[in-house]
PDB file of C-alpha atoms in Angstrom:
ATOM      1  CA  MET K  93     143.329 172.697 194.085  1.00 41.00           C
ATOM      2  CA  LYS K  94     140.415 174.453 195.849  1.00 38.00           C
ATOM      3  CA  LYS K  95     139.259 175.835 192.503  1.00 41.00           C
ATOM      4  CA  PHE K  96     139.433 172.371 190.974  1.00 36.00           C
ATOM      5  CA  LEU K  97     137.418 170.861 193.844  1.00 34.00           C
ATOM      6  CA  TYR K  98     134.842 173.636 193.500  1.00 36.00           C
ATOM      7  CA  ILE K  99     134.416 172.827 189.810  1.00 36.00           C
ATOM      8  CA  LEU K 100     133.973 169.122 190.608  1.00 33.00           C
ATOM      9  CA  VAL K 101     131.283 169.928 193.174  1.00 33.00           C
ATOM     10  CA  VAL K 102     129.436 172.169 190.710  1.00 35.00           C
ATOM     11  CA  VAL K 103     129.585 169.543 187.939  1.00 34.00           C
ATOM     12  CA  ALA K 104     128.448 166.827 190.322  1.00 36.00           C
ATOM     13  CA  SER K 105     125.523 168.948 191.475  1.00 36.00           C
ATOM     14  CA  PHE K 106     124.426 169.445 187.865  1.00 36.00           C
ATOM     15  CA  ILE K 107     124.612 165.683 187.220  1.00 37.00           C
ATOM     16  CA  ILE K 108     122.665 164.866 190.368  1.00 37.00           C
ATOM     17  CA  SER K 109     120.124 167.553 189.577  1.00 39.00           C
ATOM     18  CA  GLY K 110     119.682 166.204 186.061  1.00 42.00           C
ATOM     19  CA  CYS K 111     119.245 162.644 187.265  1.00 40.00           C
ATOM     20  CA  GLY K 112     116.819 163.821 189.898  1.00 41.00           C
ATOM     21  CA  ASN K 113     114.680 165.587 187.332  1.00 42.00           C
ATOM     22  CA  LYS K 114     114.650 162.513 185.107  1.00 40.00           C
ATOM     23  CA  SER K 115     113.622 160.271 187.997  1.00 40.00           C
ATOM     24  CA  GLU K 116     110.958 162.706 189.048  1.00 40.00           C
ATOM     25  CA  SER K 117     109.617 162.867 185.501  1.00 54.00           C
ATOM     26  CA  THR K 118     109.513 159.080 185.310  1.00 57.00           C
ATOM     27  CA  ALA K 119     107.943 158.820 188.745  1.00 65.00           C
ATOM     28  CA  ASP K 120     105.173 161.186 187.696  1.00 83.00           C
ATOM     29  CA  LYS K 121     103.976 158.729 185.049  1.00 93.00           C
ATOM     30  CA  LEU K 122     101.670 155.816 185.614  1.00 97.00           C
ATOM     31  CA  THR K 123     103.131 152.336 185.039  1.00 97.00           C
ATOM     32  CA  ILE K 124     101.413 149.386 183.376  1.00 98.00           C
ATOM     33  CA  THR K 125     103.163 146.001 183.391  1.00 97.00           C
ATOM     34  CA  VAL K 126     102.773 143.360 180.685  1.00 97.00           C
ATOM     35  CA  SER K 127     104.068 139.816 180.341  1.00 96.00           C
ATOM     36  CA  LEU K 128     105.756 139.788 176.917  1.00 96.00           C
ATOM     37  CA  GLU K 129     107.637 142.131 174.596  1.00 96.00           C
ATOM     38  CA  PRO K 130     105.043 141.963 171.777  1.00 97.00           C
ATOM     39  CA  GLN K 131     102.464 143.257 174.263  1.00 98.00           C
ATOM     40  CA  LYS K 132     104.799 146.100 175.132  1.00 98.00           C
ATOM     41  CA  TYR K 133     105.135 146.893 171.419  1.00 98.00           C
ATOM     42  CA  PHE K 134     101.349 147.264 171.038  1.00 98.00           C
ATOM     43  CA  LEU K 135     100.907 149.171 174.281  1.00 98.00           C
ATOM     44  CA  ASP K 136     103.791 151.555 173.574  1.00 98.00           C
ATOM     45  CA  LYS K 137     102.099 152.456 170.292  1.00 98.00           C
ATOM     46  CA  ILE K 138      98.925 153.379 172.185  1.00 98.00           C
ATOM     47  CA  VAL K 139     100.303 155.210 175.231  1.00 98.00           C
ATOM     48  CA  GLY K 140     103.217 157.038 173.581  1.00 98.00           C
ATOM     49  CA  ASP K 141     105.127 158.987 176.223  1.00 95.00           C
ATOM     50  CA  LYS K 142     102.254 159.315 178.681  1.00 97.00           C
ATOM     51  CA  ILE K 143     102.575 155.959 180.493  1.00 98.00           C
ATOM     52  CA  ASN K 144     105.549 153.769 181.384  1.00 97.00           C
ATOM     53  CA  VAL K 145     105.207 150.217 180.059  1.00 98.00           C
ATOM     54  CA  GLU K 146     107.218 147.556 181.873  1.00 97.00           C
ATOM     55  CA  CYS K 147     107.705 144.009 180.593  1.00 96.00           C
ATOM     56  CA  LEU K 148     108.339 140.961 182.786  1.00 94.00           C
ATOM     57  CA  LEU K 149     109.821 138.590 180.211  1.00 92.00           C
ATOM     58  CA  LYS K 150     112.673 140.238 178.331  1.00 84.00           C
ATOM     59  CA  ASN K 151     116.212 139.813 176.998  1.00 73.00           C
ATOM     60  CA  GLY K 152     115.479 136.487 175.322  1.00 68.00           C
ATOM     61  CA  ALA K 153     114.165 134.756 178.436  1.00 77.00           C
ATOM     62  CA  ASN K 154     112.301 131.503 177.924  1.00 79.00           C
ATOM     63  CA  PRO K 155     108.639 131.648 179.048  1.00 82.00           C
ATOM     64  CA  GLU K 156     108.649 127.887 179.626  1.00 78.00           C
ATOM     65  CA  ASN K 157     110.977 128.170 182.631  1.00 80.00           C
ATOM     66  CA  TYR K 158     110.530 131.805 183.684  1.00 86.00           C
ATOM     67  CA  GLU K 159     109.989 132.485 187.380  1.00 84.00           C
ATOM     68  CA  PRO K 160     109.168 136.044 188.526  1.00 82.00           C
ATOM     69  CA  ALA K 161     112.114 137.550 190.413  1.00 84.00           C
ATOM     70  CA  MET K 162     111.906 140.027 193.275  1.00 87.00           C
ATOM     71  CA  ASN K 163     112.452 143.005 190.950  1.00 88.00           C
ATOM     72  CA  ASP K 164     109.506 141.786 188.820  1.00 87.00           C
ATOM     73  CA  LEU K 165     107.271 141.758 191.878  1.00 86.00           C
ATOM     74  CA  MET K 166     108.506 145.235 192.798  1.00 89.00           C
ATOM     75  CA  THR K 167     107.645 146.437 189.278  1.00 90.00           C
ATOM     76  CA  LEU K 168     104.138 145.043 189.701  1.00 91.00           C
ATOM     77  CA  GLN K 169     103.885 146.678 193.119  1.00 90.00           C
ATOM     78  CA  ARG K 170     104.272 150.160 191.603  1.00 92.00           C
ATOM     79  CA  SER K 171     101.998 149.430 188.622  1.00 95.00           C
ATOM     80  CA  VAL K 172      98.407 150.614 188.231  1.00 96.00           C
ATOM     81  CA  ALA K 173      97.563 147.495 186.210  1.00 97.00           C
ATOM     82  CA  TYR K 174      99.004 144.181 185.064  1.00 96.00           C
ATOM     83  CA  VAL K 175      97.975 143.061 181.574  1.00 97.00           C
ATOM     84  CA  LYS K 176      98.721 139.372 181.114  1.00 96.00           C
ATOM     85  CA  MET K 177      99.017 137.847 177.663  1.00 96.00           C
ATOM     86  CA  GLY K 178      96.251 135.462 178.525  1.00 93.00           C
ATOM     87  CA  ASN K 179      97.469 131.876 178.648  1.00 88.00           C
ATOM     88  CA  VAL K 180     101.258 131.859 179.044  1.00 91.00           C
ATOM     89  CA  GLY K 181     102.300 129.243 181.602  1.00 87.00           C
ATOM     90  CA  PHE K 182     103.999 131.484 184.149  1.00 90.00           C
ATOM     91  CA  GLU K 183     101.065 133.906 184.282  1.00 91.00           C
ATOM     92  CA  LYS K 184      98.852 131.610 186.370  1.00 87.00           C
ATOM     93  CA  VAL K 185     101.602 131.220 188.969  1.00 84.00           C
ATOM     94  CA  LEU K 186     102.142 134.963 189.000  1.00 87.00           C
ATOM     95  CA  VAL K 187      98.459 135.855 189.261  1.00 87.00           C
ATOM     96  CA  ASP K 188      98.041 133.351 192.104  1.00 84.00           C
ATOM     97  CA  ARG K 189     100.931 135.013 193.906  1.00 81.00           C
ATOM     98  CA  LEU K 190      99.477 138.460 193.282  1.00 81.00           C
ATOM     99  CA  SER K 191      96.131 137.381 194.662  1.00 75.00           C
ATOM    100  CA  GLN K 192      97.913 136.604 197.931  1.00 77.00           C
ATOM    101  CA  ASN K 193     100.346 139.526 198.147  1.00 74.00           C
ATOM    102  CA  ASN K 194      98.843 142.371 196.122  1.00 74.00           C
ATOM    103  CA  LYS K 195      95.091 141.935 196.048  1.00 79.00           C
ATOM    104  CA  THR K 196      94.441 145.520 194.940  1.00 88.00           C
ATOM    105  CA  LEU K 197      96.358 145.315 191.631  1.00 92.00           C
ATOM    106  CA  PRO K 198      93.907 145.023 188.699  1.00 95.00           C
ATOM    107  CA  VAL K 199      94.752 142.153 186.320  1.00 95.00           C
ATOM    108  CA  TYR K 200      93.523 142.251 182.723  1.00 97.00           C
ATOM    109  CA  ASP K 201      93.656 139.695 179.895  1.00 97.00           C
ATOM    110  CA  SER K 202      94.893 141.046 176.551  1.00 97.00           C
ATOM    111  CA  SER K 203      93.627 137.911 174.755  1.00 96.00           C
ATOM    112  CA  HIS K 204      90.045 138.462 175.899  1.00 95.00           C
ATOM    113  CA  GLU K 205      87.477 137.251 173.309  1.00 94.00           C
ATOM    114  CA  ILE K 206      90.113 135.651 171.068  1.00 96.00           C
ATOM    115  CA  ASP K 207      89.091 132.303 169.590  1.00 96.00           C
ATOM    116  CA  TYR K 208      91.673 129.938 171.086  1.00 95.00           C
ATOM    117  CA  ILE K 209      93.245 127.043 169.226  1.00 95.00           C
ATOM    118  CA  MET K 210      93.312 123.961 171.443  1.00 92.00           C
ATOM    119  CA  GLY K 211      95.613 120.976 171.689  1.00 82.00           C
ATOM    120  CA  THR K 212      98.895 122.310 170.273  1.00 78.00           C
ATOM    121  CA  HIS K 213     100.704 122.182 173.626  1.00 64.00           C
ATOM    122  CA  ASP K 214     101.251 119.561 176.306  1.00 54.00           C
ATOM    123  CA  CYS K 215      99.608 121.372 179.184  1.00 46.00           C
ATOM    124  CA  CYS K 216     101.469 119.581 181.992  1.00 39.00           C
ATOM    125  CA  GLU K 217     104.704 120.326 180.196  1.00 40.00           C
ATOM    126  CA  GLN K 218     103.681 123.959 179.907  1.00 39.00           C
ATOM    127  CA  HIS K 219     103.195 124.193 183.659  1.00 35.00           C
ATOM    128  CA  ASN K 220     106.121 122.020 184.773  1.00 34.00           C
ATOM    129  CA  HIS K 221     107.768 124.957 186.527  1.00 32.00           C
ATOM    130  CA  SER K 222     104.822 125.381 188.899  1.00 32.00           C
ATOM    131  CA  HIS K 223     104.235 121.878 190.259  1.00 32.00           C
ATOM    132  CA  GLU K 224     105.023 118.234 189.733  1.00 35.00           C
ATOM    133  CA  HIS K 225     102.997 116.315 187.152  1.00 36.00           C
ATOM    134  CA  GLY K 226     100.023 114.609 188.680  1.00 40.00           C
ATOM    135  CA  GLU K 227      96.333 115.032 189.429  1.00 41.00           C
ATOM    136  CA  ASP K 228      96.693 118.805 189.879  1.00 43.00           C
ATOM    137  CA  CYS K 229      98.138 119.112 186.400  1.00 40.00           C
ATOM    138  CA  VAL K 230      95.400 117.017 184.820  1.00 37.00           C
ATOM    139  CA  GLU K 231      92.714 119.146 186.457  1.00 39.00           C
ATOM    140  CA  GLU K 232      94.434 122.392 185.475  1.00 44.00           C
ATOM    141  CA  CYS K 233      94.832 121.233 181.868  1.00 43.00           C
ATOM    142  CA  HIS K 234      91.090 121.258 181.482  1.00 39.00           C
ATOM    143  CA  HIS K 235      91.213 125.044 181.765  1.00 44.00           C
ATOM    144  CA  SER K 236      94.554 125.982 180.230  1.00 51.00           C
ATOM    145  CA  SER K 237      95.379 123.742 177.258  1.00 83.00           C
ATOM    146  CA  ALA K 238      94.791 126.546 174.764  1.00 91.00           C
ATOM    147  CA  ASP K 239      97.642 127.622 172.514  1.00 94.00           C
ATOM    148  CA  PRO K 240      99.095 130.732 174.224  1.00 94.00           C
ATOM    149  CA  HIS K 241     100.727 132.341 171.142  1.00 95.00           C
ATOM    150  CA  THR K 242      97.774 134.561 170.263  1.00 97.00           C
ATOM    151  CA  TRP K 243      99.995 137.526 169.383  1.00 97.00           C
ATOM    152  CA  THR K 244     101.535 135.809 166.333  1.00 97.00           C
ATOM    153  CA  SER K 245      98.314 136.532 164.444  1.00 97.00           C
ATOM    154  CA  VAL K 246      97.804 139.988 162.924  1.00 98.00           C
ATOM    155  CA  LYS K 247      94.047 139.540 163.248  1.00 97.00           C
ATOM    156  CA  ASN K 248      94.430 138.661 166.917  1.00 98.00           C
ATOM    157  CA  ALA K 249      96.754 141.628 167.371  1.00 98.00           C
ATOM    158  CA  LYS K 250      93.839 143.940 166.549  1.00 98.00           C
ATOM    159  CA  LYS K 251      91.820 142.424 169.416  1.00 98.00           C
ATOM    160  CA  ILE K 252      94.825 142.532 171.739  1.00 98.00           C
ATOM    161  CA  ALA K 253      95.327 146.218 170.972  1.00 98.00           C
ATOM    162  CA  ARG K 254      91.632 146.924 171.572  1.00 98.00           C
ATOM    163  CA  ASN K 255      91.768 145.159 174.929  1.00 98.00           C
ATOM    164  CA  MET K 256      94.823 147.201 175.862  1.00 98.00           C
ATOM    165  CA  LEU K 257      93.149 150.449 174.858  1.00 98.00           C
ATOM    166  CA  ASP K 258      90.252 149.596 177.178  1.00 98.00           C
ATOM    167  CA  VAL K 259      92.729 149.169 180.061  1.00 98.00           C
ATOM    168  CA  VAL K 260      94.491 152.445 179.299  1.00 98.00           C
ATOM    169  CA  LEU K 261      91.215 154.366 179.186  1.00 98.00           C
ATOM    170  CA  LYS K 262      90.307 152.953 182.603  1.00 98.00           C
ATOM    171  CA  VAL K 263      93.546 154.028 184.262  1.00 97.00           C
ATOM    172  CA  ASP K 264      93.940 157.395 182.515  1.00 98.00           C
ATOM    173  CA  SER K 265      90.674 158.643 181.056  1.00 98.00           C
ATOM    174  CA  ALA K 266      91.920 162.252 181.122  1.00 97.00           C
ATOM    175  CA  ASN K 267      94.067 161.550 178.041  1.00 98.00           C
ATOM    176  CA  ALA K 268      91.436 159.526 176.178  1.00 98.00           C
ATOM    177  CA  ASP K 269      91.645 161.553 172.957  1.00 98.00           C
ATOM    178  CA  TYR K 270      95.423 161.079 172.780  1.00 98.00           C
ATOM    179  CA  TYR K 271      95.154 157.302 173.295  1.00 98.00           C
ATOM    180  CA  ASN K 272      92.295 156.917 170.845  1.00 98.00           C
ATOM    181  CA  ASP K 273      94.250 158.763 168.157  1.00 98.00           C
ATOM    182  CA  ASN K 274      97.297 156.540 168.706  1.00 98.00           C
ATOM    183  CA  TYR K 275      95.107 153.446 168.662  1.00 98.00           C
ATOM    184  CA  GLY K 276      93.607 154.545 165.349  1.00 98.00           C
ATOM    185  CA  ARG K 277      97.052 154.861 163.811  1.00 98.00           C
ATOM    186  CA  LEU K 278      97.990 151.427 165.134  1.00 98.00           C
ATOM    187  CA  MET K 279      94.870 149.921 163.553  1.00 98.00           C
ATOM    188  CA  VAL K 280      95.781 151.433 160.185  1.00 98.00           C
ATOM    189  CA  SER K 281      99.244 149.881 160.501  1.00 98.00           C
ATOM    190  CA  LEU K 282      97.839 146.471 161.440  1.00 98.00           C
ATOM    191  CA  ASP K 283      95.306 146.549 158.598  1.00 98.00           C
ATOM    192  CA  SER K 284      98.129 147.345 156.181  1.00 98.00           C
ATOM    193  CA  LEU K 285     100.233 144.448 157.507  1.00 98.00           C
ATOM    194  CA  ASP K 286      97.269 142.070 157.281  1.00 98.00           C
ATOM    195  CA  ASP K 287      96.639 143.117 153.667  1.00 98.00           C
ATOM    196  CA  TYR K 288     100.328 142.612 152.883  1.00 98.00           C
ATOM    197  CA  ALA K 289     100.336 139.092 154.334  1.00 98.00           C
ATOM    198  CA  THR K 290      97.040 138.148 152.689  1.00 98.00           C
ATOM    199  CA  LYS K 291      98.266 139.145 149.231  1.00 98.00           C
ATOM    200  CA  LYS K 292     101.725 137.602 149.611  1.00 98.00           C
ATOM    201  CA  LEU K 293     100.370 134.275 150.884  1.00 98.00           C
ATOM    202  CA  ALA K 294      97.256 133.977 148.704  1.00 97.00           C
ATOM    203  CA  SER K 295      98.948 131.561 146.300  1.00 97.00           C
ATOM    204  CA  HIS K 296     100.379 129.477 149.165  1.00 96.00           C
ATOM    205  CA  LYS K 297      97.121 128.405 150.838  1.00 96.00           C
ATOM    206  CA  GLY K 298      97.215 124.782 151.915  1.00 95.00           C
ATOM    207  CA  GLU K 299     101.011 124.691 152.050  1.00 95.00           C
ATOM    208  CA  ALA K 300     102.824 123.421 155.130  1.00 95.00           C
ATOM    209  CA  PHE K 301     105.759 124.796 157.069  1.00 95.00           C
ATOM    210  CA  LEU K 302     107.766 123.242 159.888  1.00 93.00           C
ATOM    211  CA  VAL K 303     108.304 124.574 163.395  1.00 92.00           C
ATOM    212  CA  TRP K 304     110.219 123.069 166.281  1.00 86.00           C
ATOM    213  CA  HIS K 305     107.953 124.787 168.811  1.00 86.00           C
ATOM    214  CA  PRO K 306     104.259 125.377 167.854  1.00 90.00           C
ATOM    215  CA  SER K 307     104.338 129.155 168.026  1.00 93.00           C
ATOM    216  CA  LEU K 308     102.633 130.002 164.716  1.00 97.00           C
ATOM    217  CA  SER K 309      99.282 128.218 165.018  1.00 97.00           C
ATOM    218  CA  TYR K 310      97.231 131.420 164.812  1.00 98.00           C
ATOM    219  CA  PHE K 311      99.338 132.784 161.971  1.00 98.00           C
ATOM    220  CA  ALA K 312      98.737 129.570 160.033  1.00 98.00           C
ATOM    221  CA  ARG K 313      94.991 129.758 160.692  1.00 98.00           C
ATOM    222  CA  ASP K 314      94.829 133.360 159.438  1.00 97.00           C
ATOM    223  CA  TYR K 315      96.273 132.551 156.030  1.00 98.00           C
ATOM    224  CA  GLY K 316      95.173 128.973 155.362  1.00 97.00           C
ATOM    225  CA  LEU K 317      98.546 127.354 156.042  1.00 97.00           C
ATOM    226  CA  GLU K 318      99.466 124.166 157.889  1.00 95.00           C
ATOM    227  CA  GLN K 319     101.899 124.220 160.780  1.00 94.00           C
ATOM    228  CA  ILE K 320     103.756 120.953 161.379  1.00 91.00           C
ATOM    229  CA  THR K 321     105.356 120.754 164.817  1.00 87.00           C
ATOM    230  CA  ILE K 322     108.392 118.506 164.888  1.00 82.00           C
ATOM    231  CA  GLY K 323     109.867 119.103 168.332  1.00 72.00           C
ATOM    232  CA  GLN K 324     109.053 118.587 171.981  1.00 65.00           C
ATOM    233  CA  ILE K 325     109.940 121.122 174.636  1.00 59.00           C
ATOM    234  CA  GLY K 326     112.706 119.899 176.906  1.00 58.00           C
ATOM    235  CA  LYS K 327     112.707 116.411 175.362  1.00 66.00           C
ATOM    236  CA  GLU K 328     114.803 114.570 172.814  1.00 70.00           C
ATOM    237  CA  LEU K 329     112.873 112.546 170.269  1.00 72.00           C
ATOM    238  CA  SER K 330     113.417 108.804 170.085  1.00 80.00           C
ATOM    239  CA  ALA K 331     114.832 107.396 166.848  1.00 80.00           C
ATOM    240  CA  LYS K 332     111.343 106.190 165.910  1.00 86.00           C
ATOM    241  CA  GLN K 333     109.751 109.572 166.632  1.00 81.00           C
ATOM    242  CA  LEU K 334     112.467 111.357 164.695  1.00 77.00           C
ATOM    243  CA  GLN K 335     111.877 109.174 161.630  1.00 84.00           C
ATOM    244  CA  GLU K 336     108.113 109.710 161.877  1.00 85.00           C
ATOM    245  CA  GLN K 337     108.639 113.474 161.906  1.00 80.00           C
ATOM    246  CA  ILE K 338     110.963 113.282 158.912  1.00 82.00           C
ATOM    247  CA  ASP K 339     108.415 111.226 156.959  1.00 87.00           C
ATOM    248  CA  ASP K 340     105.613 113.632 157.865  1.00 86.00           C
ATOM    249  CA  ALA K 341     107.634 116.659 156.769  1.00 85.00           C
ATOM    250  CA  ARG K 342     108.523 114.991 153.466  1.00 88.00           C
ATOM    251  CA  ASN K 343     104.928 113.974 152.797  1.00 89.00           C
ATOM    252  CA  HIS K 344     103.802 117.571 153.217  1.00 88.00           C
ATOM    253  CA  ASN K 345     106.625 118.886 151.037  1.00 89.00           C
ATOM    254  CA  ALA K 346     107.461 121.498 153.666  1.00 91.00           C
ATOM    255  CA  ARG K 347     110.094 123.908 152.376  1.00 93.00           C
ATOM    256  CA  VAL K 348     110.542 126.233 155.365  1.00 95.00           C
ATOM    257  CA  PHE K 349     111.558 125.298 158.905  1.00 94.00           C
ATOM    258  CA  PHE K 350     111.071 128.050 161.509  1.00 94.00           C
ATOM    259  CA  PHE K 351     113.299 127.673 164.512  1.00 88.00           C
ATOM    260  CA  GLN K 352     113.573 129.505 167.855  1.00 85.00           C
ATOM    261  CA  LYS K 353     116.901 129.869 169.626  1.00 75.00           C
ATOM    262  CA  GLU K 354     115.390 129.446 173.086  1.00 68.00           C
ATOM    263  CA  PHE K 355     114.263 125.928 172.120  1.00 66.00           C
ATOM    264  CA  ASP K 356     117.589 124.936 170.621  1.00 60.00           C
ATOM    265  CA  SER K 357     118.031 121.262 169.877  1.00 66.00           C
ATOM    266  CA  GLN K 358     120.685 119.426 167.912  1.00 74.00           C
ATOM    267  CA  GLN K 359     117.953 117.113 166.671  1.00 74.00           C
ATOM    268  CA  ALA K 360     116.467 119.970 164.655  1.00 79.00           C
ATOM    269  CA  SER K 361     119.529 120.117 162.415  1.00 81.00           C
ATOM    270  CA  VAL K 362     119.688 116.323 162.169  1.00 79.00           C
ATOM    271  CA  LEU K 363     116.057 116.137 161.147  1.00 81.00           C
ATOM    272  CA  ASN K 364     116.325 118.941 158.628  1.00 84.00           C
ATOM    273  CA  SER K 365     119.389 117.415 156.992  1.00 86.00           C
ATOM    274  CA  GLN K 366     117.024 114.709 155.730  1.00 86.00           C
ATOM    275  CA  VAL K 367     114.070 116.996 154.984  1.00 89.00           C
ATOM    276  CA  GLY K 368     115.985 119.687 153.131  1.00 89.00           C
ATOM    277  CA  ALA K 369     113.871 122.674 154.210  1.00 91.00           C
ATOM    278  CA  GLU K 370     115.355 126.125 154.667  1.00 93.00           C
ATOM    279  CA  MET K 371     115.987 126.726 158.377  1.00 92.00           C
ATOM    280  CA  ILE K 372     115.029 130.234 159.448  1.00 93.00           C
ATOM    281  CA  THR K 373     115.527 131.518 162.974  1.00 91.00           C
ATOM    282  CA  ILE K 374     112.614 133.533 164.291  1.00 93.00           C
ATOM    283  CA  ASN K 375     111.859 135.234 167.576  1.00 93.00           C
ATOM    284  CA  PRO K 376     108.099 135.504 168.185  1.00 93.00           C
ATOM    285  CA  LEU K 377     108.894 137.078 171.567  1.00 94.00           C
ATOM    286  CA  SER K 378     110.752 139.999 170.019  1.00 94.00           C
ATOM    287  CA  TYR K 379     109.704 143.587 170.669  1.00 96.00           C
ATOM    288  CA  GLU K 380     110.088 144.139 166.918  1.00 96.00           C
ATOM    289  CA  TRP K 381     106.797 142.353 166.378  1.00 97.00           C
ATOM    290  CA  GLU K 382     105.905 143.705 162.934  1.00 97.00           C
ATOM    291  CA  ALA K 383     109.377 143.004 161.537  1.00 97.00           C
ATOM    292  CA  GLU K 384     109.126 139.388 162.737  1.00 97.00           C
ATOM    293  CA  ILE K 385     105.706 138.894 161.138  1.00 98.00           C
ATOM    294  CA  ARG K 386     106.990 140.296 157.841  1.00 98.00           C
ATOM    295  CA  ARG K 387     110.024 137.975 157.947  1.00 97.00           C
ATOM    296  CA  ILE K 388     107.766 134.968 158.412  1.00 98.00           C
ATOM    297  CA  VAL K 389     105.446 136.048 155.593  1.00 98.00           C
ATOM    298  CA  ASP K 390     108.330 136.731 153.215  1.00 98.00           C
ATOM    299  CA  ALA K 391     110.029 133.408 154.004  1.00 97.00           C
ATOM    300  CA  ILE K 392     106.927 131.408 153.071  1.00 97.00           C
ATOM    301  CA  ALA K 393     106.066 133.573 150.067  1.00 97.00           C
ATOM    302  CA  SER K 394     109.556 133.223 148.610  1.00 94.00           C
ATOM    303  CA  LYS K 395     109.273 129.427 148.236  1.00 84.00           C
TER     304      LYS K 395
END
C-alpha cells in the first residue's frame, strides 16, 4: 500500500509540474484581446505562437445582446491591448466601462480608415442592450449608424490586418521581423482569396441575394452585388411587410438566401417558401473566416 501511495504521489507531482510549466509558459506571453472571432483569425496569423489572442465574443454568442461578463473584464485586465472591431454595438458600452475602470489599457480600432457603409442597421436597435430608446439613442446614432460588418469584405480584411500589425509592432517591437513575415504571408493569402472571388463572381455582377440580417454589405460592394435585407432583428414582420419583402425578392430574381442561426426566425422559412431561393446557413462570426467567405462566393457563383 505504501508503495502504491508513493507511486501516486510521484505521478501527481509530474502532472502538477507539467501543468505548472504550461501555465508559466502561457503567463510569459503577452495577451491581446479582440472582440470577434474573425479578428482573432487575422491576428493569430500575424502573431503565431508569440502572443496570446483572446476573444470576447465566442461560441456562437449573439453580438446584438452580448454583455461583457466578469471573466471578460478579467481577460482585458491582463491584456496589453484591446483591439475592437470598430463599430459593433457592445464595444461602445465596453470601452466606456474600460475608461472608468481600466484607464491605462490601450484601445485600438481594427476598422480604422475603412470606408463605412451607412444606413443598413437601425442604430437604436443595435444599441438596445445599453439603454432605453430615446433622445440618447438618437444622439448616439449620429455617430454610430455605420454598418459594423467590415470583416466580411476581403478588401477590408487587408486593412484590418494592417491595423492589427501596427498594434502588434507597438506592443512587441522586438519580434518585428517575425510579425512582418507572417503579415506578408497573410497578405498573399488574402490577395489569392480576393482574386478567386473576383473571377468566380465576375459574371454575376448586378445580381441580388437575400439575407435575413444585413451582414454582407461590404462583400456585396466588393463584387458589384446587391444585398436585399428581408428581416428585422428581434422583430416579427407584419403581414403587409412580409408580402412587401416577398415581392421585392421576386422582382430581383434572388436565388440565394443567406441565413444566420443566431437570428433565427420562423418567418424566414415562410417567406422563402414563396420566393423559392436556396437557403444557406452562414456564420460570419466564425473563426474559420476564409472558409465562410469561400462558401458565400461559391453559393452565389453556382446559381
